[in-house]
Coordinates of C-alpha atoms in Angstrom, one line a residue:
Chain A
M230 CA 50.7 -293.2 -37.5
K231 CA 47.3 -294.3 -35.4
D232 CA 47.2 -295.9 -32.3
L233 CA 45.1 -298.6 -32.4
F234 CA 46.2 -300.4 -29.1
S235 CA 45.7 -297.9 -26.8
K236 CA 42.3 -298.6 -24.6
K237 CA 42.3 -299.6 -21.7
G238 CA 41.5 -303.3 -22.9
D239 CA 44.5 -303.7 -24.3
H240 CA 45.8 -303.2 -20.9
L241 CA 44.0 -306.4 -19.9
A242 CA 44.1 -308.1 -23.0
A243 CA 48.3 -308.0 -23.1
Y244 CA 48.3 -309.3 -19.2
L245 CA 46.0 -311.8 -20.6
F246 CA 48.4 -313.0 -23.0
L247 CA 51.6 -312.6 -21.1
A248 CA 49.7 -314.3 -17.8
P249 CA 50.5 -318.1 -19.3
F250 CA 54.1 -317.8 -19.9
L251 CA 55.0 -315.2 -16.8
I252 CA 53.7 -317.9 -14.2
I253 CA 56.1 -320.2 -15.5
Y254 CA 58.9 -318.0 -15.6
G255 CA 58.0 -315.9 -12.2
M256 CA 57.8 -320.3 -10.8
F257 CA 60.6 -321.0 -12.3
M258 CA 63.2 -318.7 -12.9
V259 CA 62.5 -315.6 -11.0
Y260 CA 61.4 -317.3 -7.7
P261 CA 63.8 -320.3 -7.7
I262 CA 66.6 -316.9 -8.0
I263 CA 65.3 -315.2 -5.1
K264 CA 65.0 -318.4 -3.5
G265 CA 68.5 -319.1 -3.8
M266 CA 69.6 -316.3 -2.1
K267 CA 68.2 -316.8 1.2
I268 CA 69.1 -320.3 1.3
S269 CA 72.7 -319.7 0.6
L270 CA 72.5 -317.3 3.5
S271 CA 71.0 -320.1 5.3
E272 CA 72.6 -323.4 7.5
W273 CA 70.3 -326.0 6.0
K274 CA 70.8 -329.9 6.1
F275 CA 67.8 -332.1 4.9
G276 CA 64.8 -332.8 6.6
L277 CA 65.5 -330.1 9.0
D278 CA 64.9 -326.0 9.3
P279 CA 66.5 -323.6 7.3
E280 CA 68.6 -320.4 10.3
F281 CA 69.4 -316.9 8.7
V282 CA 73.4 -317.0 8.8
G283 CA 74.8 -314.1 6.9
L284 CA 77.2 -314.5 4.7
K285 CA 79.1 -317.5 6.8
N286 CA 78.4 -319.9 4.0
Y287 CA 80.3 -317.8 1.5
K288 CA 83.2 -317.5 3.7
T289 CA 82.8 -321.3 4.2
M290 CA 82.9 -321.1 0.0
L291 CA 86.3 -319.1 -0.4
S292 CA 88.0 -321.1 2.3
D293 CA 87.6 -324.0 0.7
G294 CA 90.9 -324.7 -2.0
Y295 CA 87.6 -327.3 -3.3
F296 CA 85.8 -324.5 -4.7
W297 CA 88.5 -322.9 -6.2
E298 CA 90.4 -326.0 -7.1
A299 CA 86.5 -327.3 -9.4
L300 CA 85.6 -323.4 -10.1
G301 CA 89.7 -323.1 -12.5
N302 CA 88.8 -326.4 -13.9
T303 CA 86.0 -324.9 -14.9
L304 CA 87.3 -321.9 -16.6
Y305 CA 90.1 -324.3 -18.1
F306 CA 87.8 -326.2 -19.6
V307 CA 86.2 -322.6 -20.9
L308 CA 89.6 -321.1 -21.9
I309 CA 90.4 -324.6 -23.8
S310 CA 86.8 -325.4 -25.6
T311 CA 86.2 -322.2 -26.9
P312 CA 89.2 -321.7 -29.4
V313 CA 89.0 -325.2 -30.7
L314 CA 85.3 -325.0 -31.1
I315 CA 84.8 -322.0 -32.5
I316 CA 88.3 -322.2 -35.4
L317 CA 87.2 -325.9 -36.2
G318 CA 83.2 -325.4 -36.8
L319 CA 84.7 -322.2 -39.2
I320 CA 86.5 -324.7 -41.3
V321 CA 84.1 -327.4 -41.3
A322 CA 81.3 -325.0 -42.2
L323 CA 83.9 -323.6 -45.3
I324 CA 84.2 -326.7 -45.9
V325 CA 80.4 -328.1 -46.4
N326 CA 80.4 -324.0 -47.9
S327 CA 82.9 -324.5 -50.9
G328 CA 80.8 -326.0 -53.2
L329 CA 82.0 -330.2 -52.4
K330 CA 79.9 -332.9 -54.6
G331 CA 78.2 -334.9 -51.5
T332 CA 77.4 -331.6 -49.6
V333 CA 73.7 -332.7 -47.9
F334 CA 75.9 -335.9 -46.5
L335 CA 78.8 -333.8 -45.1
R336 CA 76.5 -331.2 -43.9
A337 CA 74.1 -334.1 -42.0
G338 CA 77.7 -336.2 -41.2
F339 CA 79.4 -333.4 -39.2
F340 CA 75.9 -332.7 -37.8
L341 CA 74.9 -335.8 -36.3
P342 CA 76.6 -336.4 -33.8
F343 CA 75.0 -333.5 -32.0
I344 CA 71.6 -335.3 -31.8
L345 CA 72.9 -338.2 -29.9
S346 CA 72.1 -338.1 -25.9
I347 CA 75.2 -336.8 -24.3
S348 CA 75.3 -340.6 -22.5
V349 CA 75.4 -341.9 -25.7
M350 CA 78.2 -339.6 -26.8
A351 CA 80.0 -340.2 -23.3
S352 CA 79.4 -344.5 -23.2
I353 CA 80.7 -344.5 -27.0
W354 CA 84.4 -342.6 -26.1
V355 CA 84.3 -343.9 -22.3
F356 CA 85.2 -347.0 -25.3
I357 CA 87.4 -345.8 -27.3
F358 CA 89.2 -344.4 -24.3
Q359 CA 89.8 -347.6 -22.4
P360 CA 93.5 -348.6 -22.0
Y361 CA 93.5 -352.1 -22.9
T362 CA 89.7 -352.8 -25.2
G363 CA 89.6 -349.5 -26.7
L364 CA 89.7 -348.5 -30.4
L365 CA 91.9 -345.3 -30.2
N366 CA 94.4 -347.0 -28.1
S367 CA 93.8 -350.4 -31.2
I368 CA 95.0 -348.0 -33.8
L369 CA 97.8 -346.1 -32.5
H370 CA 99.3 -349.9 -31.8
N371 CA 98.5 -350.7 -35.1
L372 CA 100.8 -347.3 -36.1
G373 CA 103.5 -348.3 -33.8
V374 CA 102.7 -347.2 -30.5
E375 CA 103.5 -350.1 -28.5
Q376 CA 102.7 -348.6 -25.3
E377 CA 99.1 -348.0 -23.4
I378 CA 97.4 -344.8 -23.2
F379 CA 96.1 -344.8 -19.7
W380 CA 93.6 -341.2 -21.6
L381 CA 91.1 -341.1 -18.4
N382 CA 93.3 -341.7 -15.1
E383 CA 95.8 -339.2 -15.6
P384 CA 94.5 -335.5 -15.7
N385 CA 96.1 -333.8 -18.4
L386 CA 94.8 -336.0 -20.8
A387 CA 91.3 -336.6 -19.0
W388 CA 91.2 -332.8 -20.1
M389 CA 91.9 -333.8 -23.8
S390 CA 89.1 -336.3 -23.6
I391 CA 86.7 -335.0 -22.2
L392 CA 87.6 -332.0 -24.8
I393 CA 87.4 -334.3 -28.0
A394 CA 84.3 -336.2 -27.2
T395 CA 82.9 -332.2 -26.3
V396 CA 84.1 -331.0 -29.8
W397 CA 83.1 -334.6 -31.8
W398 CA 79.9 -334.0 -29.9
T399 CA 78.9 -329.9 -30.3
L400 CA 80.6 -329.1 -33.9
G401 CA 77.7 -329.5 -35.7
F402 CA 75.9 -326.6 -34.0
N403 CA 78.8 -324.2 -34.3
M404 CA 79.1 -325.7 -37.7
V405 CA 75.5 -324.3 -38.6
L406 CA 75.4 -321.0 -37.1
F407 CA 78.6 -320.1 -39.3
L408 CA 76.6 -321.8 -42.3
A409 CA 74.0 -319.5 -41.8
G410 CA 76.3 -316.6 -41.7
L411 CA 78.5 -317.9 -45.1
Q412 CA 74.9 -318.0 -46.9
E413 CA 74.5 -314.1 -45.5
I414 CA 77.6 -312.8 -47.3
P415 CA 76.0 -311.7 -51.1
K416 CA 77.7 -313.4 -54.1
E417 CA 79.1 -309.9 -55.2
H418 CA 81.5 -309.6 -52.9
Y419 CA 83.4 -312.6 -54.1
E420 CA 83.4 -311.9 -57.5
A421 CA 84.7 -308.1 -57.1
A422 CA 87.4 -310.0 -54.9
K423 CA 87.8 -312.8 -58.2
I424 CA 87.9 -309.2 -60.6
D425 CA 90.6 -308.1 -58.4
G426 CA 93.4 -311.0 -58.1
A427 CA 92.1 -311.9 -55.1
G428 CA 93.1 -315.1 -53.7
P429 CA 91.4 -317.3 -51.9
V430 CA 93.8 -316.5 -48.1
R431 CA 93.1 -313.2 -48.8
T432 CA 89.8 -313.0 -49.7
F433 CA 88.6 -315.2 -46.7
F434 CA 90.6 -312.5 -44.4
S435 CA 88.8 -309.4 -46.2
I436 CA 85.8 -310.8 -47.4
T437 CA 84.8 -314.0 -45.3
L438 CA 86.2 -313.5 -42.0
P439 CA 84.9 -309.6 -41.3
S440 CA 81.3 -310.8 -42.9
L441 CA 80.7 -313.4 -40.3
K442 CA 81.3 -310.7 -37.5
N443 CA 78.0 -310.9 -35.8
V444 CA 77.9 -315.0 -35.5
I445 CA 81.6 -314.9 -34.7
V446 CA 80.3 -313.0 -31.4
L447 CA 76.9 -315.0 -31.4
I448 CA 79.3 -318.2 -31.4
V449 CA 81.6 -317.0 -28.9
V450 CA 79.4 -315.9 -26.1
L451 CA 76.5 -319.1 -26.8
Q452 CA 80.1 -321.3 -26.3
T453 CA 81.6 -319.5 -23.4
I454 CA 78.2 -319.8 -21.4
N455 CA 77.9 -323.4 -22.4
S456 CA 81.1 -324.5 -21.6
F457 CA 80.3 -322.3 -17.7
K458 CA 77.8 -324.9 -17.7
L459 CA 80.0 -328.0 -18.1
F460 CA 78.8 -331.1 -16.1
G461 CA 77.8 -334.4 -17.6
Q462 CA 81.0 -335.3 -20.1
P463 CA 83.1 -334.6 -17.0
Y464 CA 80.2 -336.6 -14.4
L465 CA 79.5 -340.0 -17.3
M466 CA 83.2 -340.3 -18.4
T467 CA 85.8 -340.0 -15.6
E468 CA 83.5 -339.2 -12.5
G469 CA 85.3 -335.7 -12.2
G470 CA 88.4 -337.5 -11.6
P471 CA 91.4 -338.4 -11.3
G472 CA 91.0 -337.6 -7.9
T473 CA 89.4 -334.3 -8.2
S474 CA 91.2 -332.3 -10.7
T475 CA 88.6 -332.7 -13.7
R476 CA 85.7 -331.9 -11.5
P477 CA 84.3 -328.7 -12.5
L478 CA 82.1 -326.1 -10.4
V479 CA 78.2 -327.5 -11.0
Q480 CA 78.9 -330.8 -10.5
Y481 CA 81.0 -330.0 -7.6
I482 CA 77.7 -327.6 -6.4
Y483 CA 75.6 -330.6 -7.1
E484 CA 77.9 -333.2 -4.9
K485 CA 78.3 -330.4 -2.2
G486 CA 74.4 -330.1 -2.5
F487 CA 72.6 -333.1 -3.1
V488 CA 75.7 -336.3 -1.8
E489 CA 77.1 -333.7 1.2
Q490 CA 73.5 -332.3 1.7
D491 CA 75.2 -328.7 2.3
M492 CA 72.6 -326.8 0.2
G493 CA 73.8 -322.8 1.7
V494 CA 77.3 -323.7 0.5
A495 CA 75.8 -325.2 -3.3
S496 CA 73.2 -321.9 -3.5
A497 CA 76.6 -319.9 -2.7
M498 CA 78.7 -321.5 -5.3
S499 CA 75.7 -321.4 -7.6
Y500 CA 75.9 -317.4 -6.9
V501 CA 79.4 -317.3 -8.4
L502 CA 78.7 -319.2 -11.0
F503 CA 75.3 -317.0 -12.1
A504 CA 77.7 -314.1 -11.5
I505 CA 80.5 -314.9 -13.9
T506 CA 78.3 -316.1 -16.3
I507 CA 76.4 -312.7 -16.1
I508 CA 79.9 -310.5 -16.0
V509 CA 81.2 -312.6 -19.1
A510 CA 78.8 -312.4 -21.4
I511 CA 78.1 -308.9 -20.9
I512 CA 82.2 -308.0 -21.2
Q513 CA 82.3 -310.1 -24.4
F514 CA 79.2 -308.0 -25.2
K515 CA 80.6 -304.3 -24.6
F516 CA 84.2 -306.1 -25.8
F517 CA 82.5 -306.8 -29.5
T518 CA 79.7 -304.7 -30.4
G519 CA 82.7 -301.8 -28.5
K520 CA 85.2 -302.8 -32.1
Q521 CA 82.2 -302.2 -34.2
D522 CA 82.6 -299.4 -35.0
Chain B
M150 CA 92.5 -318.4 -67.7
T151 CA 95.3 -320.1 -68.3
A152 CA 95.5 -323.8 -68.2
R153 CA 98.1 -323.6 -66.3
K154 CA 96.5 -322.2 -63.2
K155 CA 93.1 -324.0 -64.5
K156 CA 95.3 -326.8 -63.8
K157 CA 96.7 -325.9 -60.0
M158 CA 92.7 -324.8 -58.8
N159 CA 91.8 -328.8 -60.0
L160 CA 94.4 -329.2 -57.9
S161 CA 93.9 -327.5 -54.8
R162 CA 90.2 -328.7 -54.9
K163 CA 91.1 -332.6 -55.6
L164 CA 93.4 -332.4 -51.9
L165 CA 90.2 -329.8 -50.4
Y166 CA 87.9 -333.6 -51.8
I167 CA 90.3 -335.9 -50.1
F168 CA 91.1 -333.8 -47.0
S169 CA 86.5 -333.6 -46.6
Y170 CA 85.8 -337.0 -47.1
L171 CA 88.7 -338.0 -44.6
F172 CA 87.7 -335.8 -41.4
I173 CA 84.2 -336.9 -42.2
A174 CA 84.9 -340.4 -42.4
A175 CA 86.5 -339.8 -39.0
W176 CA 83.6 -338.0 -37.5
L177 CA 81.6 -340.9 -38.4
I178 CA 83.4 -344.1 -37.2
P179 CA 82.3 -343.9 -33.4
I180 CA 79.0 -344.0 -34.9
V181 CA 80.0 -346.9 -36.4
W182 CA 81.9 -348.3 -34.3
M183 CA 79.3 -348.1 -31.5
F184 CA 77.0 -350.3 -34.1
I185 CA 79.6 -352.9 -35.4
T186 CA 80.1 -353.7 -31.4
S187 CA 76.5 -354.2 -30.7
I188 CA 76.0 -356.3 -33.1
T189 CA 79.5 -358.8 -32.3
P190 CA 78.9 -361.3 -30.0
R191 CA 79.3 -361.6 -26.4
G192 CA 82.8 -362.8 -25.2
E193 CA 84.6 -361.9 -28.5
A194 CA 87.4 -359.4 -28.2
V195 CA 86.8 -356.6 -30.5
T196 CA 90.4 -354.7 -29.9
I197 CA 92.0 -354.6 -33.4
I198 CA 90.1 -352.8 -35.8
S199 CA 91.2 -355.4 -38.3
E200 CA 89.0 -357.6 -36.4
L201 CA 86.1 -355.2 -36.4
F202 CA 84.7 -355.8 -39.8
T203 CA 84.2 -359.8 -39.7
P204 CA 81.5 -362.0 -38.9
P205 CA 79.8 -363.0 -37.6
F206 CA 77.2 -360.6 -36.5
T207 CA 74.5 -361.6 -34.0
W208 CA 71.4 -359.7 -33.0
A209 CA 72.0 -361.2 -29.2
N210 CA 72.7 -358.6 -27.4
Y211 CA 69.4 -356.4 -28.6
E212 CA 67.4 -359.3 -27.5
Y213 CA 69.1 -358.9 -24.5
V214 CA 68.9 -355.6 -23.5
L215 CA 64.8 -355.6 -25.3
E216 CA 64.7 -358.3 -22.6
N217 CA 66.4 -356.7 -19.6
A218 CA 65.8 -353.3 -19.9
M219 CA 63.1 -350.8 -19.9
I220 CA 64.1 -349.1 -22.8
G221 CA 60.9 -348.8 -24.8
R222 CA 59.5 -347.0 -21.6
W223 CA 62.5 -345.1 -21.2
T224 CA 62.5 -343.6 -25.2
F225 CA 58.9 -343.2 -24.4
N226 CA 60.2 -341.0 -21.4
S227 CA 62.3 -338.7 -23.4
F228 CA 59.5 -337.8 -26.5
F229 CA 57.4 -337.2 -24.4
V230 CA 58.6 -334.7 -21.8
A231 CA 60.5 -333.3 -25.2
S232 CA 56.8 -333.3 -26.8
I233 CA 55.5 -331.6 -24.4
T234 CA 57.7 -329.4 -23.5
T235 CA 58.1 -328.2 -26.9
I236 CA 54.5 -327.3 -27.8
L237 CA 54.0 -325.6 -24.4
T238 CA 57.0 -323.5 -24.8
L239 CA 55.7 -322.5 -28.5
I240 CA 52.0 -321.5 -27.1
L241 CA 53.6 -320.2 -24.3
T242 CA 56.2 -317.7 -25.6
S243 CA 54.3 -317.0 -29.0
L244 CA 51.4 -315.6 -26.7
A245 CA 53.7 -313.8 -24.5
A246 CA 56.2 -313.0 -27.6
F247 CA 52.8 -311.7 -29.9
A248 CA 51.9 -309.3 -26.0
L249 CA 55.0 -307.6 -26.0
S250 CA 55.3 -306.7 -30.2
R251 CA 52.2 -305.6 -30.5
L252 CA 50.1 -304.3 -27.8
K253 CA 50.8 -301.1 -25.2
F254 CA 51.1 -301.4 -21.7
V255 CA 51.8 -300.1 -18.6
G256 CA 55.6 -302.5 -17.4
R257 CA 55.8 -302.9 -21.4
N258 CA 59.8 -302.6 -21.0
L259 CA 60.5 -303.7 -17.8
I260 CA 58.9 -307.0 -18.7
F261 CA 60.4 -306.9 -22.0
W262 CA 63.8 -306.7 -20.2
L263 CA 62.9 -308.5 -17.1
I264 CA 62.8 -312.1 -19.7
I265 CA 65.9 -311.1 -21.6
A266 CA 67.8 -310.8 -18.6
G267 CA 66.9 -314.4 -18.3
L268 CA 69.0 -315.7 -21.1
M269 CA 71.8 -315.4 -18.9
V270 CA 70.7 -317.7 -15.9
P271 CA 71.8 -321.1 -16.7
I272 CA 69.3 -323.8 -15.4
E273 CA 72.7 -325.6 -14.0
A274 CA 72.4 -322.6 -10.8
M275 CA 69.1 -323.3 -9.7
I276 CA 69.0 -326.4 -9.4
V277 CA 69.2 -326.1 -5.3
P278 CA 66.3 -324.2 -5.5
L279 CA 64.6 -326.0 -7.9
F280 CA 64.4 -328.8 -6.0
Q281 CA 63.8 -327.6 -3.0
I282 CA 60.3 -325.7 -5.2
M283 CA 59.9 -329.5 -6.6
I284 CA 59.8 -330.9 -3.1
E285 CA 57.1 -328.0 -2.3
L286 CA 54.3 -328.7 -5.2
N287 CA 55.4 -332.1 -4.3
L288 CA 56.1 -332.6 -7.5
V289 CA 59.3 -334.8 -7.7
N290 CA 59.3 -337.9 -9.6
T291 CA 56.8 -336.8 -11.6
Y292 CA 56.7 -335.4 -15.7
S293 CA 55.4 -332.7 -14.5
A294 CA 58.6 -331.8 -12.4
L295 CA 60.8 -333.0 -15.8
I296 CA 58.9 -330.9 -17.8
L297 CA 57.9 -327.3 -16.1
P298 CA 61.3 -326.5 -15.5
N299 CA 62.2 -326.2 -19.4
L300 CA 59.3 -323.7 -20.9
A301 CA 60.2 -320.5 -18.8
M302 CA 62.5 -319.8 -22.0
P303 CA 63.7 -316.6 -22.1
L304 CA 64.9 -317.4 -25.7
G305 CA 61.8 -318.6 -27.2
V306 CA 60.2 -315.1 -26.5
F307 CA 63.1 -313.0 -27.4
L308 CA 63.2 -314.9 -31.0
L309 CA 59.2 -314.6 -32.0
K310 CA 59.3 -311.3 -30.6
Q311 CA 62.0 -310.4 -33.4
F312 CA 60.3 -311.5 -35.7
Y313 CA 56.9 -310.3 -35.0
D314 CA 58.4 -306.8 -35.2
G315 CA 58.8 -307.1 -39.1
V316 CA 55.4 -308.1 -39.6
P317 CA 53.7 -304.9 -41.6
N318 CA 51.1 -302.9 -39.5
E319 CA 48.9 -302.3 -41.8
L320 CA 48.5 -306.4 -42.0
M321 CA 47.0 -305.8 -38.2
E322 CA 45.0 -302.8 -39.4
A323 CA 43.3 -304.3 -41.4
A324 CA 42.2 -307.2 -39.6
K325 CA 41.3 -304.7 -37.2
M326 CA 39.1 -303.2 -39.6
D327 CA 37.5 -306.2 -39.8
G328 CA 36.0 -306.7 -36.5
A329 CA 38.9 -309.2 -35.8
G330 CA 39.8 -309.5 -31.8
L331 CA 43.7 -309.6 -30.7
L332 CA 42.9 -313.0 -30.1
R333 CA 42.3 -314.2 -34.0
I334 CA 44.8 -311.9 -34.7
Y335 CA 47.2 -313.9 -33.5
W336 CA 45.8 -316.9 -34.8
N337 CA 45.0 -316.0 -37.8
I338 CA 48.2 -313.9 -39.0
F339 CA 51.1 -313.9 -36.6
L340 CA 51.0 -317.2 -36.3
P341 CA 50.8 -318.9 -39.7
L342 CA 53.7 -315.9 -40.6
S343 CA 55.8 -317.4 -38.5
R344 CA 55.8 -320.9 -39.5
S345 CA 59.5 -321.1 -39.8
S346 CA 60.1 -319.3 -36.8
M347 CA 57.7 -321.0 -34.6
A348 CA 59.3 -324.6 -36.5
A349 CA 63.3 -323.6 -36.0
L350 CA 62.3 -322.8 -32.2
G351 CA 61.0 -326.2 -31.3
I352 CA 63.3 -327.9 -33.1
F353 CA 66.4 -326.8 -31.1
T354 CA 63.6 -327.1 -27.9
F355 CA 62.8 -330.6 -29.0
I356 CA 66.8 -331.3 -29.2
M357 CA 68.0 -329.2 -25.8
S358 CA 65.1 -331.1 -24.1
W359 CA 65.9 -334.7 -25.6
N360 CA 69.8 -334.3 -24.3
D361 CA 69.4 -332.7 -21.0
F362 CA 70.4 -334.4 -18.4
L363 CA 71.9 -332.7 -14.8
W364 CA 68.0 -331.9 -13.8
P365 CA 66.0 -335.3 -15.5
F366 CA 69.0 -337.0 -13.3
L367 CA 68.0 -334.4 -10.3
A368 CA 63.9 -334.5 -11.0
V369 CA 63.2 -338.2 -10.8
N370 CA 64.7 -340.9 -9.0
S371 CA 61.9 -344.1 -10.2
E372 CA 62.8 -346.7 -13.2
A373 CA 60.4 -346.0 -14.5
M374 CA 60.8 -342.4 -14.7
F375 CA 64.2 -342.3 -16.2
T376 CA 64.3 -340.2 -19.6
L377 CA 67.2 -342.3 -22.1
P378 CA 69.8 -339.9 -20.8
V379 CA 69.7 -340.7 -17.6
A380 CA 68.7 -344.5 -17.3
I381 CA 71.4 -345.6 -20.1
P382 CA 74.0 -344.8 -17.9
T383 CA 72.5 -346.6 -15.0
F384 CA 71.9 -349.3 -16.5
Q385 CA 75.6 -349.9 -18.2
S386 CA 77.4 -349.5 -15.2
S387 CA 76.6 -353.4 -14.8
F388 CA 78.4 -353.7 -17.7
S389 CA 81.9 -352.2 -17.5
S390 CA 84.3 -354.8 -19.9
E391 CA 81.4 -356.3 -22.1
L392 CA 80.9 -353.5 -24.0
M393 CA 78.4 -354.5 -26.8
I394 CA 75.5 -354.5 -24.3
P395 CA 76.1 -350.9 -23.5
M396 CA 76.8 -349.8 -27.6
A397 CA 73.1 -352.4 -28.2
V398 CA 71.8 -349.9 -26.3
N399 CA 73.2 -347.2 -27.0
T400 CA 72.2 -348.1 -30.7
L401 CA 68.2 -348.5 -30.0
A402 CA 68.7 -344.9 -27.5
S403 CA 70.0 -343.0 -31.0
V404 CA 67.9 -345.1 -34.0
P405 CA 64.4 -343.0 -33.2
A406 CA 66.7 -339.4 -33.0
I407 CA 68.6 -340.6 -36.2
I408 CA 65.5 -341.3 -37.9
V409 CA 64.1 -337.8 -37.1
F410 CA 66.9 -336.0 -38.1
I411 CA 67.4 -338.0 -41.7
L412 CA 64.1 -337.4 -41.6
F413 CA 64.3 -333.3 -41.3
Q414 CA 67.5 -333.5 -41.7
K415 CA 67.0 -329.7 -43.9
H416 CA 64.3 -328.6 -41.7
I417 CA 66.5 -329.3 -38.6
I418 CA 69.7 -327.4 -39.5
Q419 CA 67.9 -324.1 -41.8
G420 CA 66.2 -323.8 -38.6
I421 CA 69.0 -324.2 -35.8
A422 CA 71.1 -321.4 -38.6
M423 CA 68.1 -319.6 -38.2
T424 CA 66.7 -319.3 -34.3
G425 CA 71.2 -318.2 -34.0
I426 CA 70.7 -315.5 -37.1
K427 CA 68.2 -313.8 -37.0

């Protein structure tokens, strides 16, 4: 094949095409990462000059029990939310894909919460979980549960409430990704299975699930990274409470950096979040792509 | 197929129907509840479900919200920021993707990998330095602060480059023979061909920006500059006992998004599926 674009002028053209993106990318992605590293090595209170202190902020961070709690909370959320969102996402996608009447309505209905703003979503669920006036306790009341349940005031229940709200809010997105994967599976595979006399369960495990391998990898990775970024749901629903029991790492970074204005330690914690996100993404990619062949 | 087997299939089909429709009914309850509560007169109790669907209903809560909250301004801010972010993202990422896919130049691989690495960087981990940069540029509390950091979207470059890689070379060669410049080739061939990918990326960007919370929460501090996600909790915090007003705010804030969703739902869902899979 003749190489059409090896002349000198094309180098220039390429850089001109790239320039707008690279300038923004440099200023708001690359530069902040470098700057963040510098801040994490400095003692810096608002209004004062930054002072280089080496790894002191990292030491402070490691000996701070609240940091470990916040990190643990984030990891806990990743562990409880990822399987639920994946399994339920697949179930809903299968329902929507099974050719029932009203598929369009079902698909739209399951997806609808995803377009609600996080604040609307959180506000609805906070009121649903209210002990005396909330919808959930009212339903439970009608079902014969006498006692008021304090959904947002007890650590385990608060986590469950955050999980329920998150699943309701984001499930539609995973459903859509699974749906795309399901529709890529050739119909002949199902016909062949039918001729072989395979029931729905066997068809699911020997055809559907293996065909969805790539989609599952994608969803696991996206979902995990997303769960590591948890901030809005606990911040809006429980303010990280009761106490600090549902405070995730991002919220602690925000509080350290913007409320206590200890930007050095906040940046050190950001680097931990940053490192964990990258390591987990790489491990998951390796694990899944390694298993493929 | 024996009659017996057919009967059994029909039964499982029926069960699937019942299960699916109960599931979706439960799924939509929070939204229905939000609306019903928003038209309940203030001061009424809304704790018991059986009383929930009984009139009298009223629009007074909406009047109150429209008079006492800058809901129009916040909705405009959200729409403006999300639209500009989407348009600029599409322009920047498609130009970059075209160069990375079709042009040969020194440092091509390096630049590509630098951009791909950005896929794994959460903005949540950069809030402190990003905010410092905004202070240095004197952009705190401006639309630019809300828009600029979200334009550096590596996912867009990655998705569009993958699409452009699949465009046959002959198309480009023919255009070159006709004497078309690179900008013409990008504009007249690649952009129209990638219309559906661009639509998908655009929808994705719009929803992400529309729902963004943490960064707008930090980047703007005056009520007039708030986007909906930031404004709603601030306004609602004074109505902890009366949920009619917060629910009226929630409904008002959701109506534009729900209308857009109903009009474009097929495209939105297909679009997102495409960005994920391609």
